[in-house]
XYZ file of C-alpha atoms in Angstrom:
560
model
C -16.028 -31.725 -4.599
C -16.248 -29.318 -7.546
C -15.350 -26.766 -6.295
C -11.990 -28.033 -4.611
C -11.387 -28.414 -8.760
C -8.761 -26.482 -10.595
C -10.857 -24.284 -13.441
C -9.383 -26.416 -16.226
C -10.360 -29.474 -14.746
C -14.168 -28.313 -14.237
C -13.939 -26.529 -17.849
C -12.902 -30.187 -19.202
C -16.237 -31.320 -17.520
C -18.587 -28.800 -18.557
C -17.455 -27.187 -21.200
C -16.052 -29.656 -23.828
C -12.700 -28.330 -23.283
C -9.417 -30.629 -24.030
C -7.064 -31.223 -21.676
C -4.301 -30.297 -24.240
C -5.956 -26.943 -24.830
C -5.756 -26.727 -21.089
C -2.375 -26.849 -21.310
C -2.016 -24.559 -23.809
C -4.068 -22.149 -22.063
C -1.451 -22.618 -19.094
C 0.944 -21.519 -21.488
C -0.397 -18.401 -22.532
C -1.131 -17.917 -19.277
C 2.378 -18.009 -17.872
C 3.437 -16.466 -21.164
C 1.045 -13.455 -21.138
C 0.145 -12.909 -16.760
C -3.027 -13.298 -17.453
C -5.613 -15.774 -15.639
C -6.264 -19.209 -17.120
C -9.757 -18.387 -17.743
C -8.857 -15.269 -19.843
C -6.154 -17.443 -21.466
C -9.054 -19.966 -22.881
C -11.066 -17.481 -23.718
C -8.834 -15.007 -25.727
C -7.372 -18.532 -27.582
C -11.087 -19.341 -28.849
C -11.457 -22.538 -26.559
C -13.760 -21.038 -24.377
C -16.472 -18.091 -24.077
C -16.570 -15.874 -21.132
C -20.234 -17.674 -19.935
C -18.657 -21.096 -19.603
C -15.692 -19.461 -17.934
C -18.324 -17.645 -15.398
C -20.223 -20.769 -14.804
C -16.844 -22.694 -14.165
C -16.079 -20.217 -11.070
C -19.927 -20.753 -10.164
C -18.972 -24.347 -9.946
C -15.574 -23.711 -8.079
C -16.351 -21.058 -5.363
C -19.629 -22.449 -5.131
C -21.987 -19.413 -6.660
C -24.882 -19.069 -8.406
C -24.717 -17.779 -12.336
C -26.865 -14.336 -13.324
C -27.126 -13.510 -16.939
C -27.040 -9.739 -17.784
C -26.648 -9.892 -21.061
C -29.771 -11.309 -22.233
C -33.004 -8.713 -22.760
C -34.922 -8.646 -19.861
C -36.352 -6.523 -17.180
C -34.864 -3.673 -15.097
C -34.601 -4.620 -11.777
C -37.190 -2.642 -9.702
C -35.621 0.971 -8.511
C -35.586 0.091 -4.951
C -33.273 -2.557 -5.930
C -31.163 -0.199 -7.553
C -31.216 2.528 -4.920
C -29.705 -0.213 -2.439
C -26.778 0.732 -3.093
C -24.793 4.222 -3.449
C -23.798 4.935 -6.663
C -20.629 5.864 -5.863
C -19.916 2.303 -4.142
C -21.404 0.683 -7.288
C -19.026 2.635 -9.287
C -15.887 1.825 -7.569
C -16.727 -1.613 -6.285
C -18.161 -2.365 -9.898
C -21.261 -4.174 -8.484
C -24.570 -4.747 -9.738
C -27.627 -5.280 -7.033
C -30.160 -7.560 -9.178
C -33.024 -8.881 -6.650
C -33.816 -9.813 -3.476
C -33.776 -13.401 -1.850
C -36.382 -15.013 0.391
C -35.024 -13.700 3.246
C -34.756 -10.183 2.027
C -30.618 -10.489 1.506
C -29.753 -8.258 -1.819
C -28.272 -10.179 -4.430
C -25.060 -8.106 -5.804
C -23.767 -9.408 -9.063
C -20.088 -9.604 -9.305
C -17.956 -10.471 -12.459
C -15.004 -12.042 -10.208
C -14.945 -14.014 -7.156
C -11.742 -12.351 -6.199
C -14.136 -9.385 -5.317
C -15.862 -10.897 -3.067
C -14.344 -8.434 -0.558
C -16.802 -5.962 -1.999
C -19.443 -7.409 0.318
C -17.404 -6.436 3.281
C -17.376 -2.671 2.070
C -21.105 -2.773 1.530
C -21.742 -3.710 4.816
C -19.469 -1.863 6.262
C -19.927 1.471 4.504
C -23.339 1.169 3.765
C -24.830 -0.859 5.908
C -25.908 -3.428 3.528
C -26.145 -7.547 4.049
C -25.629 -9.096 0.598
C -24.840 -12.224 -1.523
C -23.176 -12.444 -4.235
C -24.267 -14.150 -7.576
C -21.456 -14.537 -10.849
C -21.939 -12.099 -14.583
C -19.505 -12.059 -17.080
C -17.447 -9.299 -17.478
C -19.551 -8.053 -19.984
C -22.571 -8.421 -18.387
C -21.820 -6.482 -15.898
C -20.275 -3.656 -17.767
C -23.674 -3.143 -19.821
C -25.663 -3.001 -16.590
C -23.206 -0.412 -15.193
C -24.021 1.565 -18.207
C -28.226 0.813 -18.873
C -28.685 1.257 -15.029
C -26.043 3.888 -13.620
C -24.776 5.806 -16.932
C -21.318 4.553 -15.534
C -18.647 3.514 -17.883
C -21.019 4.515 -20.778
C -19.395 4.946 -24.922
C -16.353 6.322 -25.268
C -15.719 9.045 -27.280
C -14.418 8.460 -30.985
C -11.694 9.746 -30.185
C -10.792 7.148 -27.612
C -12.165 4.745 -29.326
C -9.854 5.357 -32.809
C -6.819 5.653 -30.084
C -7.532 2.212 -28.882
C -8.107 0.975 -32.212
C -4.315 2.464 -33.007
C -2.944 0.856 -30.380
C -4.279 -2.676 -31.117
C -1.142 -3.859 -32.032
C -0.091 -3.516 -28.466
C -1.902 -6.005 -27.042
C -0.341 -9.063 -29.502
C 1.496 -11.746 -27.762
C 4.754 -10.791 -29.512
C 4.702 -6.621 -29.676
C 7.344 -5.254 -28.753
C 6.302 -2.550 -26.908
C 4.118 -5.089 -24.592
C 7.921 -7.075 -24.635
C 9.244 -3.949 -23.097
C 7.061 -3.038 -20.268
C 7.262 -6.324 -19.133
C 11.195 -5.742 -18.707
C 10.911 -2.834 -17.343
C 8.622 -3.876 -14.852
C 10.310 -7.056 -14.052
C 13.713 -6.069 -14.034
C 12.494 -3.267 -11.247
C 11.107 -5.621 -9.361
C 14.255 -8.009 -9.444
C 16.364 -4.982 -8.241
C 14.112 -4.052 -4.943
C 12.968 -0.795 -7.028
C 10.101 0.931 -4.768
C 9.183 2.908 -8.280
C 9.807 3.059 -12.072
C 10.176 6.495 -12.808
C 9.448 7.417 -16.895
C 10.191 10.947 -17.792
C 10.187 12.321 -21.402
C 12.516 14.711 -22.180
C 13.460 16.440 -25.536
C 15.528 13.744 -27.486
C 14.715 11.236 -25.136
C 12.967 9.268 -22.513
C 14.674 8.587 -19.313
C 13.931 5.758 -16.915
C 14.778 5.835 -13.084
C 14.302 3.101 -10.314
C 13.969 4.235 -7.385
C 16.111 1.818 -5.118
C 16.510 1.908 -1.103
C 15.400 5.679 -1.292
C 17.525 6.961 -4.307
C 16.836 7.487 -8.287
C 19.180 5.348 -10.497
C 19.207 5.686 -13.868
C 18.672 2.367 -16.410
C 19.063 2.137 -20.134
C 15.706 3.884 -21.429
C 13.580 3.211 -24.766
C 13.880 4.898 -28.381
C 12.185 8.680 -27.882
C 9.978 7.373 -31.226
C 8.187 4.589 -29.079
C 7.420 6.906 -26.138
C 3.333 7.275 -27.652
C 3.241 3.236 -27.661
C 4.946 2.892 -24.441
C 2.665 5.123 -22.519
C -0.530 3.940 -24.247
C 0.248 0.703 -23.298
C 1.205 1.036 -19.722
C -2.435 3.432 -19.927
C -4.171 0.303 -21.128
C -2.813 -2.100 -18.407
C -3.955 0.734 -15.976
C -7.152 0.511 -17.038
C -6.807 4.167 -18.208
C -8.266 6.593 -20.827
C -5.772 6.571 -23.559
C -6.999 9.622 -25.430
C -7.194 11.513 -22.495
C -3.587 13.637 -22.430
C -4.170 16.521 -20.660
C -5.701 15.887 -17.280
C -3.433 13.642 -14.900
C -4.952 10.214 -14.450
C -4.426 7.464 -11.551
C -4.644 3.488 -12.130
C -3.835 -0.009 -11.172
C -2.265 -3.088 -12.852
C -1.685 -6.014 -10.392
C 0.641 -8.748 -12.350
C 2.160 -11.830 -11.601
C 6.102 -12.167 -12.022
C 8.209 -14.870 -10.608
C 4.701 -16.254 -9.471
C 4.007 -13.822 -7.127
C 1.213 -11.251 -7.313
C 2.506 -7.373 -7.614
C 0.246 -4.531 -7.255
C 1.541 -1.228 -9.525
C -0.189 2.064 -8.433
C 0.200 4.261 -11.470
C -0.052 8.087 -12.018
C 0.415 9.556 -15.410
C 0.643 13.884 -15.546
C 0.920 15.700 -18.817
C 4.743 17.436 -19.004
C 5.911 19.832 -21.224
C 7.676 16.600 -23.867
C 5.164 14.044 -23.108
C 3.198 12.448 -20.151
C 5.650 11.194 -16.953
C 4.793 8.405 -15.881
C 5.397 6.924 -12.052
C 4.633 3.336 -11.429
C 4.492 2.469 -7.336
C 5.759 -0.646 -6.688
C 3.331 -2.799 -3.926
C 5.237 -6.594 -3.716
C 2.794 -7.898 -1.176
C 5.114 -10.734 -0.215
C 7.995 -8.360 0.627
C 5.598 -5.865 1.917
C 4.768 -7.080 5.130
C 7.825 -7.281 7.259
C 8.675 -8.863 11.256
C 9.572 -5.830 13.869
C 13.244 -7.249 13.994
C 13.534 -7.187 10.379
C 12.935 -3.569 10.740
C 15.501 -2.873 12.658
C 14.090 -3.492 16.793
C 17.155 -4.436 18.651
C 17.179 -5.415 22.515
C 15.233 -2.921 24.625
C 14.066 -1.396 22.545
C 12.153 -4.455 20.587
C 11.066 -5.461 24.105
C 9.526 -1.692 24.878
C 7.452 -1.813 21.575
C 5.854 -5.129 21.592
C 4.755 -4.637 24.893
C 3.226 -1.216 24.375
C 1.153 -2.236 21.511
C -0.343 -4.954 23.051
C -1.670 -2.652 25.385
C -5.600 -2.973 25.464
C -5.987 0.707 24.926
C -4.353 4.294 24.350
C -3.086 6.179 21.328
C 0.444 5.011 19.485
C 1.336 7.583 17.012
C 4.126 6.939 15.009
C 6.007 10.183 13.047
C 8.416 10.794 9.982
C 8.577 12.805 6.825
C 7.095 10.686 3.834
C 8.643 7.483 3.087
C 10.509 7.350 6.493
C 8.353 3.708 6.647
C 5.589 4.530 9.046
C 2.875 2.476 7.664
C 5.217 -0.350 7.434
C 5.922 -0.283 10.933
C 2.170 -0.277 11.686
C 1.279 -2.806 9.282
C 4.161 -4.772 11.257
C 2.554 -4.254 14.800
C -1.002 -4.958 13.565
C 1.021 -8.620 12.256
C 1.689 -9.019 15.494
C -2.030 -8.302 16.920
C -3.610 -10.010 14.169
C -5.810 -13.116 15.988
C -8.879 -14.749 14.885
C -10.140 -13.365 18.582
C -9.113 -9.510 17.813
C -11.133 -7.620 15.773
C -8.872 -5.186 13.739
C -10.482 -2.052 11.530
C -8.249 0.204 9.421
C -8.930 3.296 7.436
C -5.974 4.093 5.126
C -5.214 6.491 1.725
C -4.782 3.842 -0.107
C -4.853 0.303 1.056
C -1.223 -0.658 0.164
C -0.927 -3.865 1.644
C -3.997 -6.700 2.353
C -4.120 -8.462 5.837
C -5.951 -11.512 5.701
C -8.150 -11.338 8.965
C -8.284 -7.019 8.913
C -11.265 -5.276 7.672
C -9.120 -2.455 5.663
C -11.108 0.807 4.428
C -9.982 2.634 1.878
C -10.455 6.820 2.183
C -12.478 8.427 -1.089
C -12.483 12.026 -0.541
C -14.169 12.621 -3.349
C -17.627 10.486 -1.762
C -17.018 12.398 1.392
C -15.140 9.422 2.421
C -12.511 11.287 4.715
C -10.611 9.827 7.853
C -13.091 11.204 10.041
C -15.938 9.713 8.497
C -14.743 6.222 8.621
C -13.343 6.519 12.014
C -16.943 7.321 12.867
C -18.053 4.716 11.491
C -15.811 2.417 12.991
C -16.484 2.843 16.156
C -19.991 1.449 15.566
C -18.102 -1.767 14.412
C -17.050 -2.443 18.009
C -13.121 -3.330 17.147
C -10.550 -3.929 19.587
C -7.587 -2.280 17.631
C -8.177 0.404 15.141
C -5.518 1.989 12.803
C -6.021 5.347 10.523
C -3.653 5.821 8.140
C -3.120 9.622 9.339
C -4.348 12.240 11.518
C -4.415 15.327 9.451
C -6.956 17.762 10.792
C -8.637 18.473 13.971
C -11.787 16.213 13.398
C -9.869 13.083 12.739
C -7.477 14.032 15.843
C -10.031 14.147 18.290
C -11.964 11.180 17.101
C -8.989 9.146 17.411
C -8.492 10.706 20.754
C -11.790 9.635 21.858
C -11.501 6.286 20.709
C -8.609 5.574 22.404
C -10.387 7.016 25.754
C -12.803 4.813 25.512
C -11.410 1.295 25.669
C -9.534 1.087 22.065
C -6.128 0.504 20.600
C -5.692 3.158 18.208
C -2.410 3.087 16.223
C -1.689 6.151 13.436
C 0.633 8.216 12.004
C 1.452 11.986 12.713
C 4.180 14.112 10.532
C 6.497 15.709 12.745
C 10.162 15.526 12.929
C 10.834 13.961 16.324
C 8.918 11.895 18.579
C 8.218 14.938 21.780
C 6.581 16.979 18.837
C 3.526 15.216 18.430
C 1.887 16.068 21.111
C 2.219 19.590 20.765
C 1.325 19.357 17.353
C -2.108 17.221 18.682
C -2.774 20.262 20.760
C -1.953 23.125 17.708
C -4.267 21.316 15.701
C -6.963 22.139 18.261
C -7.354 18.744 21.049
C -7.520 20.111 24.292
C -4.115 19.197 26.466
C -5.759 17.095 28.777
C -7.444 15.051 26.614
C -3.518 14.586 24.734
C -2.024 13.852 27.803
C -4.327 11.112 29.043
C -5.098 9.419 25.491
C -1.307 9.381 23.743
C 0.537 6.243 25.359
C 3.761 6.202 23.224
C 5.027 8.034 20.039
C 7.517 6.802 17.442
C 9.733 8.685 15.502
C 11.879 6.497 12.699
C 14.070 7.180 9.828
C 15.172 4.947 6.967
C 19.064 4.441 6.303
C 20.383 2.667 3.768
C 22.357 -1.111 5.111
C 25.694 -1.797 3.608
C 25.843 -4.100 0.958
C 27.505 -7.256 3.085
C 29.189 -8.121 0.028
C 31.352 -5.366 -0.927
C 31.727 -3.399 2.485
C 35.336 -1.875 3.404
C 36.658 -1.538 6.752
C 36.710 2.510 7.700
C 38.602 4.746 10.139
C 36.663 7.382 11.153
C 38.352 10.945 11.115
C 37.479 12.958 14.072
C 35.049 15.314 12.410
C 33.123 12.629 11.754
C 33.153 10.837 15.658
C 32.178 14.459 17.258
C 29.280 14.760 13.941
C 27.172 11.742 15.550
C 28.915 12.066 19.380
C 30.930 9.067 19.399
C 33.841 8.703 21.511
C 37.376 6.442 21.613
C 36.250 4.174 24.251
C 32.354 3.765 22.226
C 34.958 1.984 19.222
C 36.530 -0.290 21.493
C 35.937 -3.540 19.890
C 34.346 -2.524 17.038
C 35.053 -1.953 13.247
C 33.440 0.428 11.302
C 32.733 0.059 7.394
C 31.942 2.349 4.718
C 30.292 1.630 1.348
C 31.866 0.152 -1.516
C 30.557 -1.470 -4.631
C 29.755 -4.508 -6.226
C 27.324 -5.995 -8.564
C 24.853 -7.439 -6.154
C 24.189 -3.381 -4.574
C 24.350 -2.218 -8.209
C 28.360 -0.455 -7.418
C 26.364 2.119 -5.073
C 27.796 0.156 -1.945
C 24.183 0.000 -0.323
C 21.056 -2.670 -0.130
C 17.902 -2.705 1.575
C 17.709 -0.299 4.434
C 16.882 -0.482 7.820
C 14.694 1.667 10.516
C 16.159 4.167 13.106
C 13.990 4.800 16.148
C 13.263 6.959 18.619
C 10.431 5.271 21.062
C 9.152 7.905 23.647
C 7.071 6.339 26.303
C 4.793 8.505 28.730
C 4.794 8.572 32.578
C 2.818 10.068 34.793
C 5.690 13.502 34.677
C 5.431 13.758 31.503
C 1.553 13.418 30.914
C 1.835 16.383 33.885
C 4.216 18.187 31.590
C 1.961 17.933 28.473
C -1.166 18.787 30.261
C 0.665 22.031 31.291
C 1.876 22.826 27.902
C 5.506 22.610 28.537
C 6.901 23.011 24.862
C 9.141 19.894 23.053
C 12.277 20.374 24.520
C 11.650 20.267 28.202
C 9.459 17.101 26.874
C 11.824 15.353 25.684
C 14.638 16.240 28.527
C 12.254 14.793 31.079
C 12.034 11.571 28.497
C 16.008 11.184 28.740
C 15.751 11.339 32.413
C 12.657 8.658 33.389
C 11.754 6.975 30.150
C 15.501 6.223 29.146
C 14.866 7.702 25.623
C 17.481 6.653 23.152
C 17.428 9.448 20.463
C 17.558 8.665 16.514
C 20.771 9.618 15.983
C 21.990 7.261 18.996
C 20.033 4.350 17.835
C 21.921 5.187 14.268
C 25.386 4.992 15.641
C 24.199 1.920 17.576
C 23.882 0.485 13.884
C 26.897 2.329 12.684
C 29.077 0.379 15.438
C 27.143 -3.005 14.793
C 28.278 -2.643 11.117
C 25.152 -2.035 9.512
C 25.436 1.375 7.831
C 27.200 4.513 7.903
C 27.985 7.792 9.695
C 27.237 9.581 6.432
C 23.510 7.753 6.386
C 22.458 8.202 9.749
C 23.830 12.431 9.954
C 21.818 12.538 6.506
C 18.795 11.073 8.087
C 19.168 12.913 11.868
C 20.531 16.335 10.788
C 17.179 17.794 11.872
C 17.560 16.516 15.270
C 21.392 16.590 16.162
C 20.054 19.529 18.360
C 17.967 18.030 20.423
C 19.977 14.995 20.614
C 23.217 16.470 22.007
């Protein structure tokens, strides 16, 4: 069947394409990151239609022209669909079929998940029919004013930055090392920051900035534009900060870079989020479960209802360790619906909604809406106001899974911050099933790792005793190559899983405050606190005292 075809192959067929300009299309392709299609087409062997009609062929579609004159589809047509979803999905409703299904032009098959937001946010059944890129862009503009002329301005910037965009500039040279050799060393983010005399670059690496070898200070205009152009950004635009997206492939596989440019006093600073989607999405043991407490979570969450909040400061890895239970869930016979600021990861088999406050799009809106989706597990990114609280709540009253994210410093605290934001106590106590607090700590690099004898201070620090070292050895960091000489790589999770009886759901309804919470915890639930799970993983040889007290200082406390 055509459309089992590889796009060269069908191109060959249909388009009078060579098989050796196939190949040197593949070239380019793996040269430049670029699709093979845009690789043809950017070498002269191929024009955008026949590339179009080629994915027609392949995934099966049917072709639309834009781009000729003809007339404006009817305003009903138009109306279909919000502007605002048209603008972000970049979609183009053309006609009706027979049956009454809207016909939405797309100008990539890849989007074909743009059906499942109309449906789901607007409530609209539709097929989708294949436009060029261009095509589609001149429709955005005749129809919706979106994406109309730039300004000159823009327009002459682009023009200056041409250069960029040949195969051999060296500017274009340089972003792609920068990016790649990020991604080689585990960076989370590229960090570029101008200064006075010159332009500093930082990964950020298992939590912490390190400094690499930065560029000239004279091609910090080029640099910028350029990463600006792969973001799809507005190059003349220097004074208002700006948010994009460039998704790449190096080492064939697919990265997704969130990027945010803000104007500074020398220049505009430039953070680049690292999304490796392959890495992303991550087993509960390989973040750190051990024994019990491995055995506690998985069967919590496959609990058919109740509220699982997990808690942490930002970046202590809550949303991985939801994306890892949902892994878990994730069966063609469970219907999972998640509303998240942004997507970061894709889970094939999970209808995933993004939040656009600036649509009205909040939390609470999509939650909403979500219930009238009839899922079995539903996950929101974060509760962060009274509306979203108490939906969630409800939710997970009336027959649902709910799993989301809270920030509070220990696990006991979340359900006295549920009831500060304004849910009433009993409604907390009956709907929460289990809270999570975690921490990140850095692992030892296995490499370079040196035996260590700790000094007293340190024991009584994280409450570890003679007899608790029986047997074991403790390490501290060293320094090799392979961690970069900072002694450390990858990290791990420390957890604090705080289960709820029928005492303490008595306890919360009452309004008895965190710490008498999480004393009655010790006593039925066997709650291990963070800073005990950490020196369980301190003895096992995985990381440090000094990690885990810099990660549990807020909670040594409550822990004693």
């Amino acid at each position: 069947m055509a459309g089992r075809k590889l796009l060269g192959e069908i191109l060959v067929e249909t388009a009078g394409i060579t098989p050796e300009q196939v190949q040197r299309g593949i070239q380019l392709q793996q040269k430049k990151k670029v699709r093979i299609g845009e690789a043809l087409v950017s070498l002269g062997f191929a024009t955008p239609e026949n590339v179009v009609k080629a994915l027609c062929l392949q995934n099966g579609l049917r072709f639309v022209n834009l781009e000729t004159p003809k007339a404006r589809p009817p305003e009903e047509i138009l109306a279909a669909v919000p502007r605002e979803l048209v603008e972000e999905l970049r979609v183009v409703p053309v006609a009706r079929d027979r049956t009454g299904t809207l016909l939405v032009a797309l100008d990539d098959p890849v989007n074909l998940g743009a059906l499942d937001a109309l449906r789901f946010r607007a409530g609209v059944e539709s097929v989708a029919v294949l436009a060029t890129p261009e095509g589609v862009r001149k429709a955005l503009s005749e129809y919706y004013g979106i994406g109309e002329k730039r300004s000159a301005a823009a327009e002459a910037a682009a023009a200056s930055q041409s250069d960029l965009d040949g195969e051999e500039g060296p500017v274009v040279r340089l972003v792609e090392a920068i990016i790649t050799d990020a991604l080689r060393g585990r960076a989370s983010d590229i960090h570029i920051e101008p200064f006075a005399t010159r332009v500093r670059v930082r990964y950020r690496i298992d939590g912490y900035c390190q400094e690499v070898a930065g560029p000239p200070k004279d091609i910090q205009g080029p640099l910028t534009s350029r990463i600006k152009l792969m973001a799809r950004m507005d190059i003349a635009e220097k004074r208002k900060p700006q948010d994009g997206r460039i998704v790449l492939a190096i080492d064939n596989r697919e990265i997704d870079l969130r990027v945010s440019v803000m104007p500074a006093y020398h220049g505009e600073s430039i953070v680049m989020r690292i999304l490796d989607k392959e890495k992303g999405l991550v087993s509960l043991t390989d973040l750190g479960f051990e024994g019990e407490d491995y055995e506690r979570f998985g069967r919590l969450i496959k609990r058919p209802n109740g509220l699982f909040l997990v808690t942490g400061p930002t970046g202590s890895g809550k949303t991985t360790s939801l994306y890892a239970a949902l892994k878990e869930l994730n069966r063609p016979d469970v219907k999972i619906l998640t509303a998240e600021d942004p997507v970061e990861y894709y889970l094939s088999g999970v209808n995933q909604c993004p939040v656009r406050a600036p649509i009205g799009l909040t939390f609470a809106r999509i939650l909403r809406s979500m219930l009238r989706q009839a899922p079995n597990i539903i996950l929101v990114g974060e509760i962060r106001d009274k509306e979203t609280a108490e939906i969630a709540v409800q939710a997970a009253l009336t027959g649902h899974l709910v799993f989301s994210t809270l920030h509070t410093n220990d696990s006991p605290s979340a359900l006295t911050r549920l009831v500060d934001m304004g849910v009433k106590p009993f409604l907390v106590s009956t709907a929460v099933m289990a809270i999570m607090a975690q921490r990140l700590v850095r692992k030892l690099c296995p490499e370079c790792r040196q035996p260590h004898a700790p000094s007293p201070s340190e024991m009584r620090a994280v409450g570890l005793t003679a007899s608790m070292l029986e047997g074991h050895t403790l390490f501290r960091a060293g320094g090799c190559d392979a961690c970069r000489s900072t002694g450390y790589k990858g990290r791990v999770g420390l957890f604090e899983l705080f289960e709820m009886d029928s005492r303490i759901r008595e306890l919360c309804f009452k309004g008895a405050g965190t710490l008498k919470l999480r004393e009655q915890a010790r006593l039925s639930g066997g709650l291990v606190s963070l800073q005990e799970d950490g020196v369980r993983k301190v003895l096992s040889g995985t990381t440090t005292i000094d990690e885990v007290l810099s990660a549990t200082a807020e909670n040594r406390t409550e822990a004693a």
